[in-house]
XYZ file of C-alpha atoms in Angstrom:
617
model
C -3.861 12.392 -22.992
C -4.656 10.271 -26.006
C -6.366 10.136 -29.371
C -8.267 8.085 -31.875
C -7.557 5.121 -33.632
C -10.412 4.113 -35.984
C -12.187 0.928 -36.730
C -13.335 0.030 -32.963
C -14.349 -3.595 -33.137
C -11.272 -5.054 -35.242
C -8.281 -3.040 -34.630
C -6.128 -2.851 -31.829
C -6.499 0.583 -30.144
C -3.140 2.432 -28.267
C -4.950 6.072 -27.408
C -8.417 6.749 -26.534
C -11.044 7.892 -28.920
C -13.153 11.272 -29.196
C -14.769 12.344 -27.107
C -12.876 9.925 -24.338
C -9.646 11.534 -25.107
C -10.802 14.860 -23.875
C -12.239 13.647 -21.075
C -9.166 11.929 -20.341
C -7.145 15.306 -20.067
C -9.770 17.072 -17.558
C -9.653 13.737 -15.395
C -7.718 14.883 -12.365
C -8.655 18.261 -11.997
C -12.468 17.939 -12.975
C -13.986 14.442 -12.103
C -17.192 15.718 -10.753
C -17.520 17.322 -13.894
C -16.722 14.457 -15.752
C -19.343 11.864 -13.812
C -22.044 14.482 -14.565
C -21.372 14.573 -18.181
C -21.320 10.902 -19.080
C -24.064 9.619 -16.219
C -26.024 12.136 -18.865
C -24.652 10.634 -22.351
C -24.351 6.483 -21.565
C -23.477 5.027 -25.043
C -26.235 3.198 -27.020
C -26.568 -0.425 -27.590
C -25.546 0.079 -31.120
C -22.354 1.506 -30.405
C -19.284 -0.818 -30.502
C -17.478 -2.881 -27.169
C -14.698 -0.155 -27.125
C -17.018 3.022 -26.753
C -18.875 0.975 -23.762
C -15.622 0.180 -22.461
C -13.907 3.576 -22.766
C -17.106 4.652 -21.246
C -16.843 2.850 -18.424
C -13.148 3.228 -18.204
C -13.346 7.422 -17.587
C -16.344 6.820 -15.438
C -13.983 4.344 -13.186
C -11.243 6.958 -13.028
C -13.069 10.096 -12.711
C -15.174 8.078 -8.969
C -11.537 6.914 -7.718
C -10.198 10.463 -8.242
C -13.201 11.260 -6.110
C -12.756 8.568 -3.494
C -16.001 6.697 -4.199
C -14.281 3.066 -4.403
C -17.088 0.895 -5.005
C -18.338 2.944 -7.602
C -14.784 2.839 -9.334
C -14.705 -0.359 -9.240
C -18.043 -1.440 -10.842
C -17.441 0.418 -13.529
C -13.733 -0.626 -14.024
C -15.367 -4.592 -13.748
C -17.799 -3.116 -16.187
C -15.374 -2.131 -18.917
C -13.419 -5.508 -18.479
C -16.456 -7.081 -19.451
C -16.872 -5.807 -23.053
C -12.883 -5.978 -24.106
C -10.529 -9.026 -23.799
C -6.453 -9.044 -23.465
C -6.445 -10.659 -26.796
C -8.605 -8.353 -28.523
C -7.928 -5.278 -27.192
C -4.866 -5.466 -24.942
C -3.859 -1.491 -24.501
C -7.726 -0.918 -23.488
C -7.930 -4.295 -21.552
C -4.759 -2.985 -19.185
C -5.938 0.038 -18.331
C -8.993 -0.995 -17.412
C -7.194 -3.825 -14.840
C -5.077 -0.920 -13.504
C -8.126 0.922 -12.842
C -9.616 -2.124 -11.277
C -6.637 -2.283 -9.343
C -6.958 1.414 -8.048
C -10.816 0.539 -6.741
C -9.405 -2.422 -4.955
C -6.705 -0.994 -3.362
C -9.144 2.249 -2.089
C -11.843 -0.254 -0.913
C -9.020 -2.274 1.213
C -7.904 -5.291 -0.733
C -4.156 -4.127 -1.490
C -2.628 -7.760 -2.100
C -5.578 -8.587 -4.789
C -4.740 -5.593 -6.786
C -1.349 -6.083 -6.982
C -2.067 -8.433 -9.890
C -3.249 -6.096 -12.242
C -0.720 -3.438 -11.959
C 1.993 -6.145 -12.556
C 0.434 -7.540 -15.473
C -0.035 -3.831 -16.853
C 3.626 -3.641 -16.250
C 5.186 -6.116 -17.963
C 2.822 -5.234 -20.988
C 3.821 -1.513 -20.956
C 7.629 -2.554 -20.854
C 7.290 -4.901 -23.597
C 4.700 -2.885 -25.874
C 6.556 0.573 -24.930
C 4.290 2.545 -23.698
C 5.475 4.376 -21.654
C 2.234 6.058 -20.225
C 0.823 3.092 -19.345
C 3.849 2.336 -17.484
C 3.880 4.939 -15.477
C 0.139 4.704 -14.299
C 0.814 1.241 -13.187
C 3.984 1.934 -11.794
C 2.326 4.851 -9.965
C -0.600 2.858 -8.819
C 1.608 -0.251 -7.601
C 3.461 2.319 -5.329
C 0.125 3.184 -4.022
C -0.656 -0.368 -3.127
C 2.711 -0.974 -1.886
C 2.534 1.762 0.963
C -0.866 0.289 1.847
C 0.327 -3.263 2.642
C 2.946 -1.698 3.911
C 5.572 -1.908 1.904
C 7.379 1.445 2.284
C 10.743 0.358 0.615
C 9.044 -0.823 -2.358
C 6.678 2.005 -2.384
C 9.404 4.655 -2.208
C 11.442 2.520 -5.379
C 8.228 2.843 -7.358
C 7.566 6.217 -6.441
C 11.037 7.392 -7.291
C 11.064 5.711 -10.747
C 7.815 6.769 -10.998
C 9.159 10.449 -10.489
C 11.939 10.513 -13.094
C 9.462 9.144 -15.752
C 6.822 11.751 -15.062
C 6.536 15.080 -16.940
C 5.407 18.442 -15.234
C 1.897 18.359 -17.448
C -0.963 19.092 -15.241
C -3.565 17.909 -17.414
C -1.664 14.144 -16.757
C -0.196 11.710 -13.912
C 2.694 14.362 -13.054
C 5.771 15.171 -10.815
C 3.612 16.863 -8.432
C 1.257 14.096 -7.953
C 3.914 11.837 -7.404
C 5.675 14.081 -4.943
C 2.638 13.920 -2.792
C 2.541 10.177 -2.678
C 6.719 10.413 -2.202
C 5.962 12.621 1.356
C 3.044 10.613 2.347
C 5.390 7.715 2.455
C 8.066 9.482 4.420
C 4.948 11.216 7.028
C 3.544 7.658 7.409
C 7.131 6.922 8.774
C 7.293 10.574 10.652
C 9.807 11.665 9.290
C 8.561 15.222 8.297
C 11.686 16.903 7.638
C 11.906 14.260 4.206
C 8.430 14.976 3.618
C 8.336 18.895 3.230
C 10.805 19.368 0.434
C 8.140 17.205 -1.904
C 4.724 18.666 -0.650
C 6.472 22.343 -1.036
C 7.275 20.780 -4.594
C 3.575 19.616 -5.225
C 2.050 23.045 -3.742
C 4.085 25.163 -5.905
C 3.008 23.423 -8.885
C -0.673 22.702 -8.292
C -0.901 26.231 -7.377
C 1.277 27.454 -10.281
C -1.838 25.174 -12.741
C -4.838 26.652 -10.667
C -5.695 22.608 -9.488
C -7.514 23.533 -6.112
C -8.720 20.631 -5.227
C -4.719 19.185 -5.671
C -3.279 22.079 -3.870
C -6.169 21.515 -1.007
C -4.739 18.101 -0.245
C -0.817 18.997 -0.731
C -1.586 22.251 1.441
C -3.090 19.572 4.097
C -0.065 17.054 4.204
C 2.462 20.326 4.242
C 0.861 21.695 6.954
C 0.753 18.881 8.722
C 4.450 18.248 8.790
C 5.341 22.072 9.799
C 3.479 21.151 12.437
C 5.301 17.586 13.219
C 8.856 19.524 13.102
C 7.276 23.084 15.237
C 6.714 25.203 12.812
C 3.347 25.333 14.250
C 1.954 28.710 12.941
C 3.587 27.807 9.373
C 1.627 24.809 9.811
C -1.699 26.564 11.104
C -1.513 29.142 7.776
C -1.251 26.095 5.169
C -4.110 23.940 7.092
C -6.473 27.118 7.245
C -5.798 27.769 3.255
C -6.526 23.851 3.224
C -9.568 24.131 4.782
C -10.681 27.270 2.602
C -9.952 25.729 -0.637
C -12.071 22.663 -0.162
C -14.826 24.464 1.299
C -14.440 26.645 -2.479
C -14.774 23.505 -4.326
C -17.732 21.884 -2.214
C -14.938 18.997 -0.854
C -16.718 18.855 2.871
C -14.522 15.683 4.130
C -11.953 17.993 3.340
C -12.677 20.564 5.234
C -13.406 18.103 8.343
C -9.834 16.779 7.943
C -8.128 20.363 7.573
C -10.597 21.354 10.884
C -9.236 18.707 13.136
C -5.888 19.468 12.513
C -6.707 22.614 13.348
C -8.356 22.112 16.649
C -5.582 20.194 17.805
C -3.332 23.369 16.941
C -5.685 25.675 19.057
C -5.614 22.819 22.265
C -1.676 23.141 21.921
C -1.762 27.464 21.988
C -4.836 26.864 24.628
C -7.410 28.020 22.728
C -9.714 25.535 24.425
C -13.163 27.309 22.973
C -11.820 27.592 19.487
C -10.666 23.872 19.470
C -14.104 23.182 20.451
C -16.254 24.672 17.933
C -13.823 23.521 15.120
C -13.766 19.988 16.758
C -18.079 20.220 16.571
C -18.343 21.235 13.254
C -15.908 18.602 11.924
C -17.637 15.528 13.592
C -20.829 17.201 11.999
C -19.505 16.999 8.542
C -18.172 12.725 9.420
C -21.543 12.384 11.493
C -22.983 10.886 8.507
C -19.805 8.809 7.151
C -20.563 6.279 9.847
C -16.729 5.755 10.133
C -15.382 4.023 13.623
C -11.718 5.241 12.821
C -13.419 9.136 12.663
C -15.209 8.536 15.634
C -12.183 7.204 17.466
C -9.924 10.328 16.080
C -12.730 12.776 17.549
C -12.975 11.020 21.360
C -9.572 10.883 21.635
C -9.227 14.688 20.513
C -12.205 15.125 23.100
C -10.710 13.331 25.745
C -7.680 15.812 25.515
C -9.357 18.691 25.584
C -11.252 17.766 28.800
C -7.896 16.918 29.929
C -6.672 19.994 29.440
C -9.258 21.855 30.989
C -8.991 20.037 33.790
C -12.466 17.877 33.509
C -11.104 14.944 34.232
C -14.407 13.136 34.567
C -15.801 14.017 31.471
C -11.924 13.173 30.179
C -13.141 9.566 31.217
C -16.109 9.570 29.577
C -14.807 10.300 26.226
C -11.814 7.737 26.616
C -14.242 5.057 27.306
C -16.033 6.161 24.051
C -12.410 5.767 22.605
C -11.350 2.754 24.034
C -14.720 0.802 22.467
C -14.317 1.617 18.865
C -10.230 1.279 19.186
C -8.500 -1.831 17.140
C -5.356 -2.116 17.972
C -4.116 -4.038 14.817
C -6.444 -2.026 12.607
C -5.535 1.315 14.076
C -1.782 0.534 14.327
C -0.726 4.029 12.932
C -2.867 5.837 16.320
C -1.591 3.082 18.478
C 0.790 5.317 20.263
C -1.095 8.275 20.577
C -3.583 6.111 22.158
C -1.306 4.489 24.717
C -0.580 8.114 25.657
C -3.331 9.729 25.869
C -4.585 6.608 28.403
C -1.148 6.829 30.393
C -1.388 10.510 30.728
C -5.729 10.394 31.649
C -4.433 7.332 34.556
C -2.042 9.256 35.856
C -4.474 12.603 36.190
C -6.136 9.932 38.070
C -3.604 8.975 40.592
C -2.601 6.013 39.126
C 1.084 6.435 38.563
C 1.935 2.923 38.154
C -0.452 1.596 35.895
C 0.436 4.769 33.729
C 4.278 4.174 34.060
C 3.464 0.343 32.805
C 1.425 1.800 30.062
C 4.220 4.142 28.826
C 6.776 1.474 28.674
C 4.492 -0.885 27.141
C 4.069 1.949 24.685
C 7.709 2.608 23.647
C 8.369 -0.947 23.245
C 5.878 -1.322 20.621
C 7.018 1.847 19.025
C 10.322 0.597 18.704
C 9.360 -2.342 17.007
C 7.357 -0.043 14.502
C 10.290 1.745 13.739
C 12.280 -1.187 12.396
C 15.741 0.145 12.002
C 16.310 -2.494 8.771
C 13.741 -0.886 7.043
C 14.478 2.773 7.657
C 18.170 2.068 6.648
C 16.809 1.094 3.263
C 14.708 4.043 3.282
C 17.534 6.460 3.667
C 19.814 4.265 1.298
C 17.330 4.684 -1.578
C 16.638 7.976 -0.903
C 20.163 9.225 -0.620
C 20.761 7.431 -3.731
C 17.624 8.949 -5.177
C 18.842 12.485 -5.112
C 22.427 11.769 -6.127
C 20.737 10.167 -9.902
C 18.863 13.455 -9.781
C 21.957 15.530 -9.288
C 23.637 13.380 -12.164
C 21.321 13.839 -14.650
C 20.599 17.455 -14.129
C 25.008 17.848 -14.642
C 24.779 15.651 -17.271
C 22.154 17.413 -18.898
C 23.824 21.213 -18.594
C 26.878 19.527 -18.953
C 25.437 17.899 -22.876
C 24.095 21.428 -23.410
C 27.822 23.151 -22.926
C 29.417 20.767 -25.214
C 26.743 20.883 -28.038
C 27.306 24.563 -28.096
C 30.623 24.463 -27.843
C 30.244 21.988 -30.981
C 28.410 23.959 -32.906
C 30.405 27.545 -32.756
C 33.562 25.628 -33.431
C 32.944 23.114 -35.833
C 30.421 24.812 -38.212
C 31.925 23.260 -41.286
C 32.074 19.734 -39.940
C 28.062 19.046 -39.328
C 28.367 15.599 -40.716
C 31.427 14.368 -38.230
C 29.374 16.262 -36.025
C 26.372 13.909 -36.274
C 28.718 10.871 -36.340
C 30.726 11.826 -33.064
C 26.750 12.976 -31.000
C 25.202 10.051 -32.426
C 28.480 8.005 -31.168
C 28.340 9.766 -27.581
C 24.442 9.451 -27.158
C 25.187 5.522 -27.991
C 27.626 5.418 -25.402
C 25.623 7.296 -22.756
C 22.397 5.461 -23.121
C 24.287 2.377 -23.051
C 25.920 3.905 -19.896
C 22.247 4.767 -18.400
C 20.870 1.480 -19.462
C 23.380 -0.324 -17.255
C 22.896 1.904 -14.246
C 18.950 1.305 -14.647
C 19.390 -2.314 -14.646
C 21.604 -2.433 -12.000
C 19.529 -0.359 -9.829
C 16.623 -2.430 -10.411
C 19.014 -5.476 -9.594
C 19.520 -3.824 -6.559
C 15.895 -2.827 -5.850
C 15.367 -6.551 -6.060
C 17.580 -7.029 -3.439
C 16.919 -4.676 -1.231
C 13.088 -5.786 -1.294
C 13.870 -9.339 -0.490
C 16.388 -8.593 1.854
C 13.918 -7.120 3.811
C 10.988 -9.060 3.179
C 11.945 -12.936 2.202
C 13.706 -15.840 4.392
C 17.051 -17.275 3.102
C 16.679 -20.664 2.842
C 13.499 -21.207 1.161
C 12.635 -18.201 -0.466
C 9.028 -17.655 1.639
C 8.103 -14.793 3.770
C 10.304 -13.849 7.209
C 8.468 -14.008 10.391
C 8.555 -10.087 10.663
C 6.614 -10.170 6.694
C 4.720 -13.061 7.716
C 2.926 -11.434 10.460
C 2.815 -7.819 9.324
C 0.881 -9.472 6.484
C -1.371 -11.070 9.004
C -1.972 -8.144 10.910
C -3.440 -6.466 7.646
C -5.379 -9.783 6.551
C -7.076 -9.333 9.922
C -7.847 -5.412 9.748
C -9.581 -6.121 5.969
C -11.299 -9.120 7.750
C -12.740 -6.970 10.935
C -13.467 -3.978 8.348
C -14.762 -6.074 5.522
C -16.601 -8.945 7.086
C -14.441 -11.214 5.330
C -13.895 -15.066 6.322
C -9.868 -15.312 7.423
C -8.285 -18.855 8.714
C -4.681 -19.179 9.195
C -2.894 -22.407 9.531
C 0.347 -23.414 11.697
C 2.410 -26.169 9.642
C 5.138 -28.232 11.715
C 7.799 -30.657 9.807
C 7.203 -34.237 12.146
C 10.227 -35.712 13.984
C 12.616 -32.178 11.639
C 15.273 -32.762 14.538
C 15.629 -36.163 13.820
C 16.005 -35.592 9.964
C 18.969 -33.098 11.317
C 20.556 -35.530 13.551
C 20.645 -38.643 11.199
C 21.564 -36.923 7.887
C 22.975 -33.954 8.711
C 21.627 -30.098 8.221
C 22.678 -29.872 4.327
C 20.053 -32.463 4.466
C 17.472 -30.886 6.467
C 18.279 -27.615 4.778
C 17.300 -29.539 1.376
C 14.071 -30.606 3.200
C 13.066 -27.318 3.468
C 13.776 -25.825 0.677
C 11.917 -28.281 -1.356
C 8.622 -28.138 0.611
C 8.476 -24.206 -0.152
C 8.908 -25.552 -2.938
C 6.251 -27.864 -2.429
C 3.913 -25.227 -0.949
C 4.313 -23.156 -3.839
C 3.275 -25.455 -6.279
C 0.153 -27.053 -4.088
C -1.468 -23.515 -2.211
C -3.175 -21.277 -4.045
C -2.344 -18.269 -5.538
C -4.150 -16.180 -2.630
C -2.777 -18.023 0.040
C -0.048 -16.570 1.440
C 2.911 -18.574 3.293
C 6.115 -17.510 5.467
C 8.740 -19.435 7.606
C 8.523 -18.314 11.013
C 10.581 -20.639 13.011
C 13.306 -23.353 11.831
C 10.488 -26.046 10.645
C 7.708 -23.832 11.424
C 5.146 -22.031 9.055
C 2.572 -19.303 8.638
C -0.221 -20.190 6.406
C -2.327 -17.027 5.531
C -5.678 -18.221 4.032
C -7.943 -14.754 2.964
C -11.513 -15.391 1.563
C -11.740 -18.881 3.203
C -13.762 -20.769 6.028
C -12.105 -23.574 8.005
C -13.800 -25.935 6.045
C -12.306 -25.016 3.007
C -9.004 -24.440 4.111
C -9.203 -28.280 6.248
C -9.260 -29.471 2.235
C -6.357 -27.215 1.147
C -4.432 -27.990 4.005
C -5.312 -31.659 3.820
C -4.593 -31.577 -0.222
C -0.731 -30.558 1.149
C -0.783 -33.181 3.793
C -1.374 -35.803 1.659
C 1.403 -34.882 -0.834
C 4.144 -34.953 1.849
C 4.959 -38.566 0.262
C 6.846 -37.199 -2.682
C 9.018 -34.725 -0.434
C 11.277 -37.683 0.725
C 12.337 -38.560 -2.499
C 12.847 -35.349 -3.891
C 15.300 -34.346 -1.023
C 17.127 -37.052 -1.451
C 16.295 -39.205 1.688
C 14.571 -41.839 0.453
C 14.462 -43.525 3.707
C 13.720 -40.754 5.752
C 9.629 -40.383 6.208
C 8.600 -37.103 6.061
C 5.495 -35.821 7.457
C 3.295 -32.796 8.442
C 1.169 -31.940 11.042
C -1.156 -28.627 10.926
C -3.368 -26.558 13.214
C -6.059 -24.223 11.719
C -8.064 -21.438 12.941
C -10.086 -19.123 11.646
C -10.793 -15.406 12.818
C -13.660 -13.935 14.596
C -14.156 -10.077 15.016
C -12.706 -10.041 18.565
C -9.560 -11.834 17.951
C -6.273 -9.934 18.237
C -3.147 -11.164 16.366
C -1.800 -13.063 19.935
C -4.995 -14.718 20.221
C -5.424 -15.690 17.226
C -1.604 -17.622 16.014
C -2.890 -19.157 19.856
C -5.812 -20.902 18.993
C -4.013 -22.716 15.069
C -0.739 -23.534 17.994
C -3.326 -25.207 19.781
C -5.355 -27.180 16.863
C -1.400 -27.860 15.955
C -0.751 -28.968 19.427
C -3.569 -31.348 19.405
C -2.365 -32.909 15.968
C 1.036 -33.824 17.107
C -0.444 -34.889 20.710
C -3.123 -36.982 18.439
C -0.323 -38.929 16.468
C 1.205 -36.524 13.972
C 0.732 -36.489 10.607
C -2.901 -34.966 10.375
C -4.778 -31.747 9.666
C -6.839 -30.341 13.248
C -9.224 -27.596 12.850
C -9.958 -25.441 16.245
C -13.564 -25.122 16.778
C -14.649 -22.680 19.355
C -17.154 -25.202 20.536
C -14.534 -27.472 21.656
C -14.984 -29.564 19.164
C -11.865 -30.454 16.539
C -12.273 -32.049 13.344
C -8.891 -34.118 12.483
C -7.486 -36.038 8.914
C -4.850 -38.562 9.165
């Protein structure tokens, strides 16, 4: 991928050195290889900050392209902590991009988002356009995890037309896979096949099994999703073969219980058994609750289908214990099912009918139709730029040789006119690129940001929340959230009209944004009402934030404009526990926020689940 450039400690590097270079190039299709090679050869203490760092660097790559987070990201921290931005800036952003990777794999999303961006703007303004397209890459990968899916899909799509078809580098086919995921995530198969037929075709064409293993998986997966069930069967058994070639047992396991579930469709109740035991042997020892929950709930169909209803019971119970309904969002409706469907082998036909409607309602809401109409709109768009250029391109070709068989003699007004027309076009495609971007821009806040202030919608706000609390339950993490009500708003409205009141809130986002922390993440939810998202903090802390804000309020009067008019805030905090689901939990901060305004207004009231509230005026 890169080379040397000499004289480690004082010059700026822009490639990696020998022997890091090379094992740059074998990163993606050999990082097991790669690990054992440099665990064997760690550099000496003699040897510069840059060959530590590089060291460190491949090390971080070659463990996330082998899905061991936490190692990825010690070593990424590791190489950050013998180069600096000033003194080595190229080497300094990869290594954040790789720290952004680890973070993203272990479950923290929104803190690695960061690192990519910074990588981003350096890559744009250093042109570099490798490094661009890593980060790029990698903040589509963090996007779809939040989720973001019309973001993702805009930096997957950019990320697409950058990429070259080299398989010893970040390529089209790579990208393709991450383009279907985001379209399967959504279930919408049909979009996804065209780009995991794309990525088989060219990890198989490059011999990169382990690639083609997990393309093979996602494409079989979607025959399946549209009926093309035996299509589907062929690609997840050559799935299952080719990571049981290259020792890759997890996936095998995954490739197995698709399988299964293809055998209890065609009734092959025995088969579906035996494939469904030797997959929970090979996640036995991964100690993973979302595994466990896939396997009773595959369990609890098969006894349904063979008519053991009893045993069916059993196994949903098992189900039912380990299921989190925020954390597990994307098996929320198989799991509403699958209950509906074992109440009503039961004889319970009502509670299952109550179940089912409870069940579309919520997938309905999933399905925001906003979002998928940006979806379609930048992926109908997406195809017609690839259309263009590929005319544009055979349409060049035609006139160059047209050019050159008729106007031998005249090379030099030859030159003049191309280098005329290539001035035009790029100045052409730079125009479209920045207006698409524009429009990107748009599209994202459209869907994302309120209006009048500029903070998070209600529909961001608590999608945001909902993941806060998943990484909280998964992670241990502390999580408090805070509920922030404008005292006496209507009043500001009725006296000075809602140009005024507008102004009011518009300058305490404003506000907000310049007291909060960087981590702390805000949205309007209601017309004075806000969402206060406050990750990595205990109630105590976040009472001082909060109060911090409170206190401040003074200044807002004056810089709306209303210096008569007192403005004040009252706030309710809470902070999660592992039981709490997202209702729950916005109930017990509108209760601490009930109690401030019932206590006087203008103060800061923690809930304590001991009945106890501690209060700031």
């Amino acid at each position: 991928m890169f080379a040397a450039v000499v004289n480690a400690q004082q010059t700026q590097i822009m490639e990696f050195s020998e022997p890091f270079a090379g094992y740059a190039k074998t990163l993606i299709n050999q990082p097991q290889e790669i690990v054992g090679t440099l665990i064997n050869s760690k550099p000496t203490k003699n040897q510069s900050d840059i060959v530590h760092a590089q060291h460190h660097l491949i090390l971080a790559r070659a463990y996330y392209n082998l899905a061991y987070p936490q190692k990825s990201l010690d070593h990424a921290q590791s190489a950050l902590s013998y180069v600096s931005e000033k003194q080595q800036a190229w080497l300094y952003h990869n290594c954040k991009i790789a720290e952004s990777d680890a973070l993203e794999l272990i479950g923290n999303p929104m803190q690695a988002m960061d690192g990519v961006n910074a990588a981003i703007t350096w890559a744009e303004h250093n042109k570099h356009p490798k490094m661009y397209l890593q980060a790029l890459y990698s903040r589509g990968i963090i996007q779809t995890s939040l989720p973001d899916y019309v973001a993702a899909l805009s930096d997957f799509q950019e990320s697409y037309s950058l990429a070259s078809i080299d398989p010893d580098e970040l390529n089209k086919a790579h990208v393709a896979t991450m383009l279907a995921q985001v379209y399967e995530y959504r279930r919408e198969y049909q979009l996804a096949i065209p780009f995991y037929e794309e990525a088989v075709a060219a990890h198989r064409l490059h011999k990169a099994d382990l690639n083609l293993s997990i393309a093979l998986y996602g494409l079989g997966r979607a025959n399946r999703g549209i009926g093309k069930v035996e299509l589907g069967k062929a690609q997840l058994q050559e799935s299952a073969e080719l990571a049981e070639k290259i020792d890759d047992l997890q996936g095998v396991g995954y490739a197995l219980k698709e399988l299964a579930s293809i055998d209890m469709l065609e009734k092959n109740y025995i088969e579906a058994e035996v494939k469904l035991k030797k997959a929970a042997s090979i996640f036995a020892q991964a100690n993973n609750p979302q595994m466990n929950f896939i396997f009773m709930m595959l369990l609890t169909e098969l006894a349904l289908e063979t008519n053991k209803t009893a045993k069916a019971d059993i196994y949903f119970q098992q189900a039912k214990a380990l299921f989190n309904r925020n954390e597990m969002s994307i098996h929320a409706t198989d799991y509403d099912v699958l209950q509906a469907r074992l109440l009503f082998e039961q004889s319970h036909f009502q509670a299952a009918y109550k179940i089912l409607e409870q069940a579309f309602e919520r997938h309905k809401e999933l399905q925001n139709a906003e979002s998928t109409g940006q979806l379609h709109q930048l992926r109908s768009r997406f195809e017609m730029q690839l259309a263009q250029q590929e005319n544009e391109v055979l349409s060049q070709k035609n006139a160059l040789q047209q050019m050159q068989l008729k106007n031998e003699k005249t090379q030099n007004m030859q030159l003049i006119l191309s280098t005329a027309f290539a001035t035009i076009i790029c100045g052409l495609l730079g125009i479209m690129v920045f207006r698409n971007k524009v429009h990107k821009r748009k599209l994202v806040k459209l869907a994302t940001r309120d209006d009048l202030t500029g903070l998070y919608n209600r529909r961001y706000a608590l999608t945001l929340l909902e993941q806060q609390m998943s990484l909280a339950t998964r992670y241990a993490t502390n999580l408090c959230i805070a509920m922030l009500d404008l005292d006496f708003f209507k009043e500001i409205n009725d006296s000075y009209g809602h140009v005024a009141g507008d102004k009011v809130l518009r300058e305490f986002a404003l506000l907000c944004r310049e007291s909060l922390r960087e981590s702390d993440v805000i949205g309007r939810i209601g017309g004075e009402e806000f969402l206060l998202i406050l990750n990595h903090t205990t109630s105590k802390d976040a009472f001082k934030v909060l109060d911090s804000l409170r206190t401040k309020m003074s200044e807002l009067s004056q810089k709306a404009g209303l210096p008569e008019a007192k403005v004040t805030l009252s706030i309710g905090i809470a902070q999660y526990e592992q039981n709490d689901n997202l209702e729950n939990f916005m109930l017990l901060a509108d209760t601490a926020l009930y109690q401030a305004k019932n206590n006087g207004r203008d103060r800061v009231v923690v809930y304590e689940r001991n009945n106890t509230i501690e209060t700031s005026s």
